[in-house]
CSV table of C-alpha atoms in Angstrom, one decimal:
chain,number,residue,atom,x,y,z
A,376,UNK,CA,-4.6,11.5,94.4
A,377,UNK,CA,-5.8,15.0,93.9
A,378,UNK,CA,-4.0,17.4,91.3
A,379,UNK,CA,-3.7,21.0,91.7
A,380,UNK,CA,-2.4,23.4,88.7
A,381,UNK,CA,-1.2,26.2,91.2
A,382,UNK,CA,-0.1,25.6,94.9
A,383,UNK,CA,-2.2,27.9,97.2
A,384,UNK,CA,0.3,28.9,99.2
A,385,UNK,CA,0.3,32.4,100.8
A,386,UNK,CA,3.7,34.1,102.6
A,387,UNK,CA,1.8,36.0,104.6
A,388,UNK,CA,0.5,33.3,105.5
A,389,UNK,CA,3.6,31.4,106.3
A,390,UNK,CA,5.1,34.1,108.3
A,391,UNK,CA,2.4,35.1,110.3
A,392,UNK,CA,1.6,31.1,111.5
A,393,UNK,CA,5.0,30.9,112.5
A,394,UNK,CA,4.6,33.1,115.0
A,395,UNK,CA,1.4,31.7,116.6
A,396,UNK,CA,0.9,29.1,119.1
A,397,UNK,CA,-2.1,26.8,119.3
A,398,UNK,CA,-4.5,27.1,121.7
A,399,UNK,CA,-6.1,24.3,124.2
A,400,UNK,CA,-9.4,24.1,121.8
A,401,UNK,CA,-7.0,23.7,118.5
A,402,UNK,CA,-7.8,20.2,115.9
A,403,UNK,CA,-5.7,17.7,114.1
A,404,UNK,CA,-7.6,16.1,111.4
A,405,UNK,CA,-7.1,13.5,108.7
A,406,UNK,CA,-9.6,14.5,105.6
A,407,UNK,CA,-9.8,11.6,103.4
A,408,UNK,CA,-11.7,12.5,99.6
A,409,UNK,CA,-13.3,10.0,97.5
A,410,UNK,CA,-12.6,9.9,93.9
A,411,UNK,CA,-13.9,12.0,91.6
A,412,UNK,CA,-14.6,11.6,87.6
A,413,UNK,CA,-11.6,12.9,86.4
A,414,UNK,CA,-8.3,10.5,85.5
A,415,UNK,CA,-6.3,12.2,88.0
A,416,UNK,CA,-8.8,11.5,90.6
A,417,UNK,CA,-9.2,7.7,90.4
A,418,UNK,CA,-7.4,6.5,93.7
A,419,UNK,CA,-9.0,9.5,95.8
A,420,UNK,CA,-6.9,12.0,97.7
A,421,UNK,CA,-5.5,13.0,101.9
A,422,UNK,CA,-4.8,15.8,103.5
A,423,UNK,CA,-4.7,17.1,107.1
A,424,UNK,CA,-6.1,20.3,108.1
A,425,UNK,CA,-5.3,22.2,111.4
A,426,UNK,CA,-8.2,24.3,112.8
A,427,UNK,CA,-8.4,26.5,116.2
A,428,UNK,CA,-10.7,28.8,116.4
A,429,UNK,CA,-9.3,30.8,118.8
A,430,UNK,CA,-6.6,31.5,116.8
A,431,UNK,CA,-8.2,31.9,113.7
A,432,UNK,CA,-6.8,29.1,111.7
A,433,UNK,CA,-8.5,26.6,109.2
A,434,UNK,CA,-5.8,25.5,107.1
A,435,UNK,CA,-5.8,22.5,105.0
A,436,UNK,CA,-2.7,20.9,103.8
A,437,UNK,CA,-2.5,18.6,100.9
A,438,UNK,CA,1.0,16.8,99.3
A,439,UNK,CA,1.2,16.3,96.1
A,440,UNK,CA,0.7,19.8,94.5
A,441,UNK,CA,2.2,20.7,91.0
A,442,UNK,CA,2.5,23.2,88.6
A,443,UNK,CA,1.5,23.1,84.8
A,444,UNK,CA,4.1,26.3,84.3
A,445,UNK,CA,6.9,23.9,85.4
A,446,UNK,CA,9.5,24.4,82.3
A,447,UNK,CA,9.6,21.3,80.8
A,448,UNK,CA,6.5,20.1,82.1
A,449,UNK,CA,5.5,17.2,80.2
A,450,UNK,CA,9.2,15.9,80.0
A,451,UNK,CA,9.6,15.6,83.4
A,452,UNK,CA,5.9,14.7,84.4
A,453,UNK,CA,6.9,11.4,81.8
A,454,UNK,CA,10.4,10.6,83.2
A,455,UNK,CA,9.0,11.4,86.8
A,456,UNK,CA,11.8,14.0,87.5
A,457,UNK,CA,8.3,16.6,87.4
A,458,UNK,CA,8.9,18.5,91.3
A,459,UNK,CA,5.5,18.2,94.0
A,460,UNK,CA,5.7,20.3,97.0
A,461,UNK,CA,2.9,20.6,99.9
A,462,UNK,CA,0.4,23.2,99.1
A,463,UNK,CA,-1.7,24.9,102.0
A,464,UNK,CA,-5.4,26.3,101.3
A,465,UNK,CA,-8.4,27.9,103.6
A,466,UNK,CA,-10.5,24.8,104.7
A,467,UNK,CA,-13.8,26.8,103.4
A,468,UNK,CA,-11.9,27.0,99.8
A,469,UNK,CA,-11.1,23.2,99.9
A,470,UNK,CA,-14.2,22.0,101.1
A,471,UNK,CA,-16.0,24.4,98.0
A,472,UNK,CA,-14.1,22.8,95.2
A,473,UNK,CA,-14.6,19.3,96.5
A,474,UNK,CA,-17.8,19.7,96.8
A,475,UNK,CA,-18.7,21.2,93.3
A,476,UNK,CA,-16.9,18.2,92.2
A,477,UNK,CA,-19.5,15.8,93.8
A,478,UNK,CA,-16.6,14.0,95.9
A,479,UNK,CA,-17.2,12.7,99.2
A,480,UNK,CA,-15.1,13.9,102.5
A,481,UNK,CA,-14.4,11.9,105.4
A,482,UNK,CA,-12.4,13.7,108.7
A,483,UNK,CA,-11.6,12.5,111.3
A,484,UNK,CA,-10.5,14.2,114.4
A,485,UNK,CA,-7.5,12.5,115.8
A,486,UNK,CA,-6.7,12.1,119.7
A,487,UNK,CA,-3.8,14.4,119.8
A,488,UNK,CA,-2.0,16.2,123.0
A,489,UNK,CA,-2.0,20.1,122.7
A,490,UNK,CA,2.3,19.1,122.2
A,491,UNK,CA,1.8,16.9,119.8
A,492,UNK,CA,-0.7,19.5,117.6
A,493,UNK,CA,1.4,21.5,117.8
A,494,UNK,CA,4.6,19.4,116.7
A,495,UNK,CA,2.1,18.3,113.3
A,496,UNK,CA,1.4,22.2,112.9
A,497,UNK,CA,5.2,23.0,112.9
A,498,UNK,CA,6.8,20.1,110.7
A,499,UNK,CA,3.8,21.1,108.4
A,500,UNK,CA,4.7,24.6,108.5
A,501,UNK,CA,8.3,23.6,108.3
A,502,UNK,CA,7.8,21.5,105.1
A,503,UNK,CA,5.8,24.8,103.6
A,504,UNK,CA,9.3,26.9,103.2
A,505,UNK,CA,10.6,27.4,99.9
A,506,UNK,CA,13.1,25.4,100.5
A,507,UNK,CA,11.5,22.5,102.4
A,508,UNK,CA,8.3,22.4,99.4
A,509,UNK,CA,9.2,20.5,96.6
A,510,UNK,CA,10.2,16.6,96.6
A,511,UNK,CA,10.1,13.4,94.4
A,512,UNK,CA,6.7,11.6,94.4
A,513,UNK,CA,6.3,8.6,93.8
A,514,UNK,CA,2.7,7.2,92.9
A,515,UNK,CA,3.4,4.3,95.8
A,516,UNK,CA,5.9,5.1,97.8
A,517,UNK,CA,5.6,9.2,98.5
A,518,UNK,CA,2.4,10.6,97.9
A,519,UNK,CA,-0.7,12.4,99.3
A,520,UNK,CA,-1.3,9.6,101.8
A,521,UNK,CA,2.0,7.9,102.6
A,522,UNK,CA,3.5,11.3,103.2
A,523,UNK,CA,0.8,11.7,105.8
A,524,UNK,CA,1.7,8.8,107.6
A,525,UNK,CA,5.0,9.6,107.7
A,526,UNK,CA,4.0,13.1,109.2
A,527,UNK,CA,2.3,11.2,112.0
A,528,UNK,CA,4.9,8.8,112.7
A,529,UNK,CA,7.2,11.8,113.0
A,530,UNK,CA,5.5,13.6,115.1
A,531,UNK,CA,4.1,11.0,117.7
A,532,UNK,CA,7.0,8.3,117.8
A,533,UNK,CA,6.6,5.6,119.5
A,534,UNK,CA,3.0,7.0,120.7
A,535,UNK,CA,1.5,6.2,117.8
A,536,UNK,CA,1.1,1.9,116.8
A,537,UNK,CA,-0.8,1.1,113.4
A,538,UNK,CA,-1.7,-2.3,113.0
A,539,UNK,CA,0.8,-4.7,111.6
A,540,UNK,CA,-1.9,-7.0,109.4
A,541,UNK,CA,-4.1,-4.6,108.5
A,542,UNK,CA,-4.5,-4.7,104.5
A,543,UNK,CA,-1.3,-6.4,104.5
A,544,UNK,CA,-1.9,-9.3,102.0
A,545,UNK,CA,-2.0,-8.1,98.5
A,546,UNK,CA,0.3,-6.3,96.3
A,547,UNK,CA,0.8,-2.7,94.7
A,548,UNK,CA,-1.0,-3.7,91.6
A,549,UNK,CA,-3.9,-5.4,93.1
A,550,UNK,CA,-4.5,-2.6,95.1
A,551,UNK,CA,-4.8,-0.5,92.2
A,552,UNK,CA,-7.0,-2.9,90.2
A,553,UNK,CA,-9.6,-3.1,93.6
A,554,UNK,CA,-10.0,0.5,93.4
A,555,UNK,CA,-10.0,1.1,89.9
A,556,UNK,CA,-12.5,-1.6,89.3
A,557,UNK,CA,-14.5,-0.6,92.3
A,558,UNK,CA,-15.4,3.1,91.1
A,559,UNK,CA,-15.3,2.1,87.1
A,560,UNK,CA,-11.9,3.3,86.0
A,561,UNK,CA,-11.0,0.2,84.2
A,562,UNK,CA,-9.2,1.9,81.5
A,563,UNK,CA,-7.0,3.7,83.7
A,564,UNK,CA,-6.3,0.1,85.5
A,565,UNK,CA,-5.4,-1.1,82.2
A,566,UNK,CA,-2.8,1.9,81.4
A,567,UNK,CA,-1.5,1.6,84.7
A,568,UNK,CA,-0.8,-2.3,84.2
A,569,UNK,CA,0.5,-1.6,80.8
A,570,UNK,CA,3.1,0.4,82.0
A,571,UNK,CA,4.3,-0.8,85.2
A,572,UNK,CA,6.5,-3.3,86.0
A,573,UNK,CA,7.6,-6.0,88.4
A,574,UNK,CA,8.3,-4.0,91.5
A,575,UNK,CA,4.0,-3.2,91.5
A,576,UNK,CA,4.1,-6.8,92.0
A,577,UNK,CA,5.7,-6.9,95.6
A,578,UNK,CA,3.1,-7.3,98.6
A,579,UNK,CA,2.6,-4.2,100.0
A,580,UNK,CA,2.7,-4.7,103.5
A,581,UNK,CA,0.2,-3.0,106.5
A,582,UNK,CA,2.2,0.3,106.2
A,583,UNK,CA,2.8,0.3,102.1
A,584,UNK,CA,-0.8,-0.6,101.8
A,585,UNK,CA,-1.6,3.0,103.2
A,586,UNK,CA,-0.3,4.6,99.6
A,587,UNK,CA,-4.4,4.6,98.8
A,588,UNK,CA,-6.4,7.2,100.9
A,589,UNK,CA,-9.3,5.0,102.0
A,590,UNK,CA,-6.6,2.5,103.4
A,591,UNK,CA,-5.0,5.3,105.5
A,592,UNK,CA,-8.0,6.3,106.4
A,593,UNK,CA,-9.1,2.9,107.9
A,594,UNK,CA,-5.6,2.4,109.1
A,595,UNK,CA,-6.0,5.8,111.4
A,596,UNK,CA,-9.5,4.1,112.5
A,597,UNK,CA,-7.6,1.0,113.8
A,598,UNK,CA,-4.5,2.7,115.4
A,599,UNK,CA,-3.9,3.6,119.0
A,600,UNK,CA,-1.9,6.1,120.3
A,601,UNK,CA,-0.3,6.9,123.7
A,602,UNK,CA,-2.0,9.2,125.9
A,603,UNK,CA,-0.9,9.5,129.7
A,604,UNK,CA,0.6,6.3,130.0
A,605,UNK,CA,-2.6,4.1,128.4
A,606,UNK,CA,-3.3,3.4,124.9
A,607,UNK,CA,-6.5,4.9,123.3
A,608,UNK,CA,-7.9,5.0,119.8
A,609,UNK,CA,-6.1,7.6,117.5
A,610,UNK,CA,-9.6,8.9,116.1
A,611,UNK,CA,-11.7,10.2,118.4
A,612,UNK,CA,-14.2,11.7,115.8
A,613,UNK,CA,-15.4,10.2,112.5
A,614,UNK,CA,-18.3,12.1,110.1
A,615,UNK,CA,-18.7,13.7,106.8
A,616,UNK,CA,-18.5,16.9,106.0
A,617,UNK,CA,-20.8,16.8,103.2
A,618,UNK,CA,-23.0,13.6,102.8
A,619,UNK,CA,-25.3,15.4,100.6
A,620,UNK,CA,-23.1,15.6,97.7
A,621,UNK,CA,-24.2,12.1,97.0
A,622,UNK,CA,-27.6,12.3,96.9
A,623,UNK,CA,-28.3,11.0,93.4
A,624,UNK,CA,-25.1,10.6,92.6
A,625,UNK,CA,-24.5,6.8,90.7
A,626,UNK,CA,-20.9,5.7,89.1
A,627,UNK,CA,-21.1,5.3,85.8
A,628,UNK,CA,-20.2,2.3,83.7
A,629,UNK,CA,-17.6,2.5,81.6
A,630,UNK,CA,-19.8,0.9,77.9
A,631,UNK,CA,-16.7,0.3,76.0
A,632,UNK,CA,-14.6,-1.7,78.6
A,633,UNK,CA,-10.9,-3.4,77.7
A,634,UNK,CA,-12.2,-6.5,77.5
A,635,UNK,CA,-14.7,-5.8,75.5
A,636,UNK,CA,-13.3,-4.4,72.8
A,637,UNK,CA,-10.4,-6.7,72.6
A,638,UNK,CA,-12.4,-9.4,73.0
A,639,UNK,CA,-14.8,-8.2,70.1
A,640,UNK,CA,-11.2,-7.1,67.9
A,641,UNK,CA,-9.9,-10.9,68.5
A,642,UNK,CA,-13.6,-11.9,67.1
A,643,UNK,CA,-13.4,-10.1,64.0
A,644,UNK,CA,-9.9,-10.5,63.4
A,645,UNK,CA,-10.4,-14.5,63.7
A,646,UNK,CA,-13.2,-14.3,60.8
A,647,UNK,CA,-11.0,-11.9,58.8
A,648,UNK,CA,-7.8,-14.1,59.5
A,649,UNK,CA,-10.5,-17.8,58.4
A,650,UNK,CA,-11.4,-16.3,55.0
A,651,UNK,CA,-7.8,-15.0,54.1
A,652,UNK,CA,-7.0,-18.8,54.5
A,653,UNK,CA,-9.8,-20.1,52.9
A,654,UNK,CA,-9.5,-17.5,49.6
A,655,UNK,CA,-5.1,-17.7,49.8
A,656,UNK,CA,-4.9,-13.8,50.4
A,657,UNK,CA,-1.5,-12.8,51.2
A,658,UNK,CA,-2.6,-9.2,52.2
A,659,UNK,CA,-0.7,-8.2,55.1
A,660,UNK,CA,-1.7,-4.7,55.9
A,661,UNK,CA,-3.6,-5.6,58.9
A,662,UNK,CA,-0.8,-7.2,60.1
A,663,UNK,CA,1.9,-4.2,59.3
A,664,UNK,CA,-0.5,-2.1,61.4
A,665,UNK,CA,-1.2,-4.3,64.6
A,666,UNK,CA,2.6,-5.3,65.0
A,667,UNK,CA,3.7,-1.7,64.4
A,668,UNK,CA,1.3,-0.1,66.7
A,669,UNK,CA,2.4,-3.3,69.1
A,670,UNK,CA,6.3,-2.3,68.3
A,671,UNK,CA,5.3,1.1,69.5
A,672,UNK,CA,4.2,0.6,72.6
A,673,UNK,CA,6.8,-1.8,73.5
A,674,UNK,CA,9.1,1.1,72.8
A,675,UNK,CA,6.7,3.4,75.3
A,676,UNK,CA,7.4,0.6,77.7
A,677,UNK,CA,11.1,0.6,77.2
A,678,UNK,CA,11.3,4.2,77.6
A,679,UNK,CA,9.1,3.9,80.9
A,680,UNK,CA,12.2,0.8,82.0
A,681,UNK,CA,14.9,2.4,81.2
A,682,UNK,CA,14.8,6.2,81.1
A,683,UNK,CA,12.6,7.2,83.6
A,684,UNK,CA,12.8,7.7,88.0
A,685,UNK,CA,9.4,6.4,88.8
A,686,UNK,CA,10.9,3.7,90.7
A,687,UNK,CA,7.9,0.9,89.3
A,688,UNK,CA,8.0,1.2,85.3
A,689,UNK,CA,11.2,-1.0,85.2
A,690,UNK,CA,11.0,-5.0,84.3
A,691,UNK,CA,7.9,-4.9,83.2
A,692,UNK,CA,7.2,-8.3,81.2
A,693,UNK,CA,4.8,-6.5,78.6
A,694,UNK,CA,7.7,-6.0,76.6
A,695,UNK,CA,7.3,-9.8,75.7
A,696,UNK,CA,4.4,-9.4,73.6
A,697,UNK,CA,4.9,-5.8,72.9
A,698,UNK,CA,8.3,-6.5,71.2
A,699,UNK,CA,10.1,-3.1,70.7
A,700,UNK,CA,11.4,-4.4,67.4
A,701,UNK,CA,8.5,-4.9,65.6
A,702,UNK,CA,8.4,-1.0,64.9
A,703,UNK,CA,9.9,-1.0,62.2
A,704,UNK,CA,9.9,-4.6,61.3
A,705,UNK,CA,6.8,-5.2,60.6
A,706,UNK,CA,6.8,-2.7,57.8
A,707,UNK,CA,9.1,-4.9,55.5
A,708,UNK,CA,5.8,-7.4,55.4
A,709,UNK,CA,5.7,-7.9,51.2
A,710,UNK,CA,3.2,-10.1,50.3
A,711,UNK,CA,5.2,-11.3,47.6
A,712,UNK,CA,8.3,-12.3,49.2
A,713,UNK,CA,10.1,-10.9,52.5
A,714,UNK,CA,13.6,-12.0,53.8
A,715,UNK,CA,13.9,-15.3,55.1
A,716,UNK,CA,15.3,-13.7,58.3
A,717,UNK,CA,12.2,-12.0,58.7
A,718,UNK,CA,9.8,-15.0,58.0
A,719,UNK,CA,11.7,-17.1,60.6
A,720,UNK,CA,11.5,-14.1,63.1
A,721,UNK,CA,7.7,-14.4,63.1
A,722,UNK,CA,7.9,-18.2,63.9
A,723,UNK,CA,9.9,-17.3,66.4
A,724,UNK,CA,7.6,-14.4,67.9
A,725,UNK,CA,4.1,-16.6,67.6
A,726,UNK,CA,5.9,-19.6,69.5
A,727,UNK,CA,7.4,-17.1,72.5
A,728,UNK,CA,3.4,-15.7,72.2
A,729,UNK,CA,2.0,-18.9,72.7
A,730,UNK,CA,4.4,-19.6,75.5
A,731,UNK,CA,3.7,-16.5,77.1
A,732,UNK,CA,-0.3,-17.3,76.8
A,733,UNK,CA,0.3,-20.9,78.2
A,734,UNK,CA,2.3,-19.2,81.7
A,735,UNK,CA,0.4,-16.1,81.8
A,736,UNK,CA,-1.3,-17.5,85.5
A,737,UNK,CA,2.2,-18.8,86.7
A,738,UNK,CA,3.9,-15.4,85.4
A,739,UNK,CA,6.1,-13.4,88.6
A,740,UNK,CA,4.4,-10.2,87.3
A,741,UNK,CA,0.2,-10.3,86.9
A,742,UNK,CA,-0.1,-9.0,83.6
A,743,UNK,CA,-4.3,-7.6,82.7
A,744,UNK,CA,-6.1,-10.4,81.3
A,745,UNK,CA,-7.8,-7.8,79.1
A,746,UNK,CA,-4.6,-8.1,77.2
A,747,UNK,CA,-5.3,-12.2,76.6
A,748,UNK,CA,-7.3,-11.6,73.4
A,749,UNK,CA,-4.7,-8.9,71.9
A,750,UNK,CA,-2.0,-11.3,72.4
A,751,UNK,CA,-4.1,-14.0,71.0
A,752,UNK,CA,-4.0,-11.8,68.1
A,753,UNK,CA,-1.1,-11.4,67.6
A,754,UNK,CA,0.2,-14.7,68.1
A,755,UNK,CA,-2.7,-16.3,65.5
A,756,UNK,CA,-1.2,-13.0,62.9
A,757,UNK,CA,2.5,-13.9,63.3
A,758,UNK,CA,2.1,-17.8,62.7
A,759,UNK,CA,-0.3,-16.7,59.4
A,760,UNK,CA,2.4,-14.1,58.6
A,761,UNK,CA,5.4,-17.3,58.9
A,762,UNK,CA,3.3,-19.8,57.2
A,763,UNK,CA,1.8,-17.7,54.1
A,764,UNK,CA,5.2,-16.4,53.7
A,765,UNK,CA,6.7,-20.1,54.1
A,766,UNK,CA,4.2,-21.1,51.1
């Protein structure tokens, strides 16, 4: 979804739209935005804007606005207590910096009564007072697009019907790993499966599935809504605003993918692992390394479970292979002799590994299979750790 470092919002503004009524020849539309290069951009971004011309107003609202100034910023953006609020721009301003970032934007004009444009223009006006802005997103359940589709259902009621099996057959996570993969964000599809958990694994349903823009987007394309007592399509109007932003434009590749680099680690650390058997080396400093970066991160993922609000970091069965506890266990590794509790742990550790590798297709959460090779690792390093130390 689309990150902004300062809410455009302008009193004046505010106060002077309050007082206005649409006309007849006023617009309700939904503006969906592709994805752009940057991180924050990967899953692509919604926002409504409200036009009438006879009024003067071209106003685009977007959800999911924050500020960098926020004290405590990064403390709350990592234990998702960070507050959003809706920000509201000029159209011509939005359209600009989309467009200098080569993104693509979709609108489409939705088949509204004059009452029920009105209704949309209010709640959004409504939700732009200081004390209506800010709220707790959440990447799947409250965001850029979902908040939209609430805005609609609020507005229209029973009027409006969205398809019940539209999109409704995969889960949170595979919807990420579709999109991710599709416009070559693997890396951020591998963070994001690092660090959430089993609730990313529940089916998302028709109306969860519209978290992602594009599937809001084709979700308004197959909804009808209510007008004078028959039901008609909800868009009436579908184009781009500006197609020519793409001329030439072609998604890069990412060359150093997850897989292969872990596959290519697992490679070299098999040859390494073949000739430290072959010659009896007992050097473990490799292995203090691996399993305490590993201990790290399985402390990033308990922090992520356990002390955080982002309502889909919690039971996350990483933490199997990415044992908290071997940060700072791994640093008592002597290749002399280490403490028989310690050589027996690493039996122990290599045995739950292989388990783990054995179930990983039968496993409740889908855990990235660019993670197979780094778990092979580990699993081969612990059992040479336990038997070198057994010697």
């Amino acid at each position: 979804m689309r990150k902004y470092t300062l809410a455009l919002i302008f009193t004046f503004l505010s106060v002077v739209s309050n007082a206005q009524k649409l006309s007849p020849y006023a617009s309700v539309s939904l503006l969906t935005i592709s994805p752009g290069d940057a991180l924050y951009s990967t899953f692509g971004h919604s926002a409504i804007r409200v036009k009438d011309p006879m009024q003067g107003i071209d106003i685009v609202y977007n959800y999911g606005s924050f500020q960098f100034s926020t004290e405590g910023f990064y403390i709350k953006f990592l234990r998702g207590t960070l507050p959003y609020k809706i920000s509201a721009d000029y159209f011509d301003n939005e359209i600009y910096g989309w467009s200098y970032e080569r993104r693509l934007v979709t609108e489409q004009m939705l088949n509204l009564s004059i009452e029920q444009k009105q209704a949309t223009y209010d709640f959004l006006l409504n939700n732009l007072r200081p004390e209506n802005r800010e709220y707790a997103y959440k990447f799947f359940y409250d965001n850029c697009s979902s908040r939209l589709r609430d805005v609609m259902k609020s507005v229209c009621g029973d009027s409006l019907q969205f398809s019940a099996t539209l999109h409704n057959d995969s889960t949170y996570r595979q919807w990420i790993d579709k999109y991710a993969r599709k416009n070559e964000k693997l890396w951020a599809d591998f963070g994001m499966d690092l660090a959430i958990g089993l609730p990313a694994d529940q089916l998302t349903g028709a109306s969860g599935a519209m978290f992602l823009p594009d599937n809001l987007m084709d979700a308004f394309d197959k909804a009808r809504i209510k007008r004078n007592g028959n039901w008609q399509p909800l868009v009436l109007r579908k184009y781009d605003l500006n197609p020519d932003i793409f001329d030439g434009k072609v998604i890069e590749k990412e060359k150093i993918t997850p897989n292969v680099l872990f596959w290519g680690l697992f490679v070299l650390v098999g040859i390494g692992t073949f000739f430290q058997f072959k010659k009896n080396n007992n050097t473990f400093l490799f292995d203090k390394v691996f399993f305490t970066a590993t201990g790290i991160a399985g402390w990033i993922i308990a922090f992520l479970w356990f002390f955080t609000n982002h309502g889909v970091t919690e039971y996350n069965l990483n933490i199997i292979w990415a044992f908290p506890f071997l940060f700072p266990v791994a640093l008592f590794l002597k290749k002399d002799k280490s403490p028989d509790w310690l050589v027996k742990s690493f039996l122990v550790y290599g045995i739950v590994l292989t388990l783990l590798l054995m179930s990983w297709a039968f496993l409740p959460q889908q855990i990235n299979y660019s993670l197979i090779p780094v778990v092979l690792i580990l699993a081969i390093r612990a059992l040479f750790v336990w038997w070198r130390l057994k010697k």
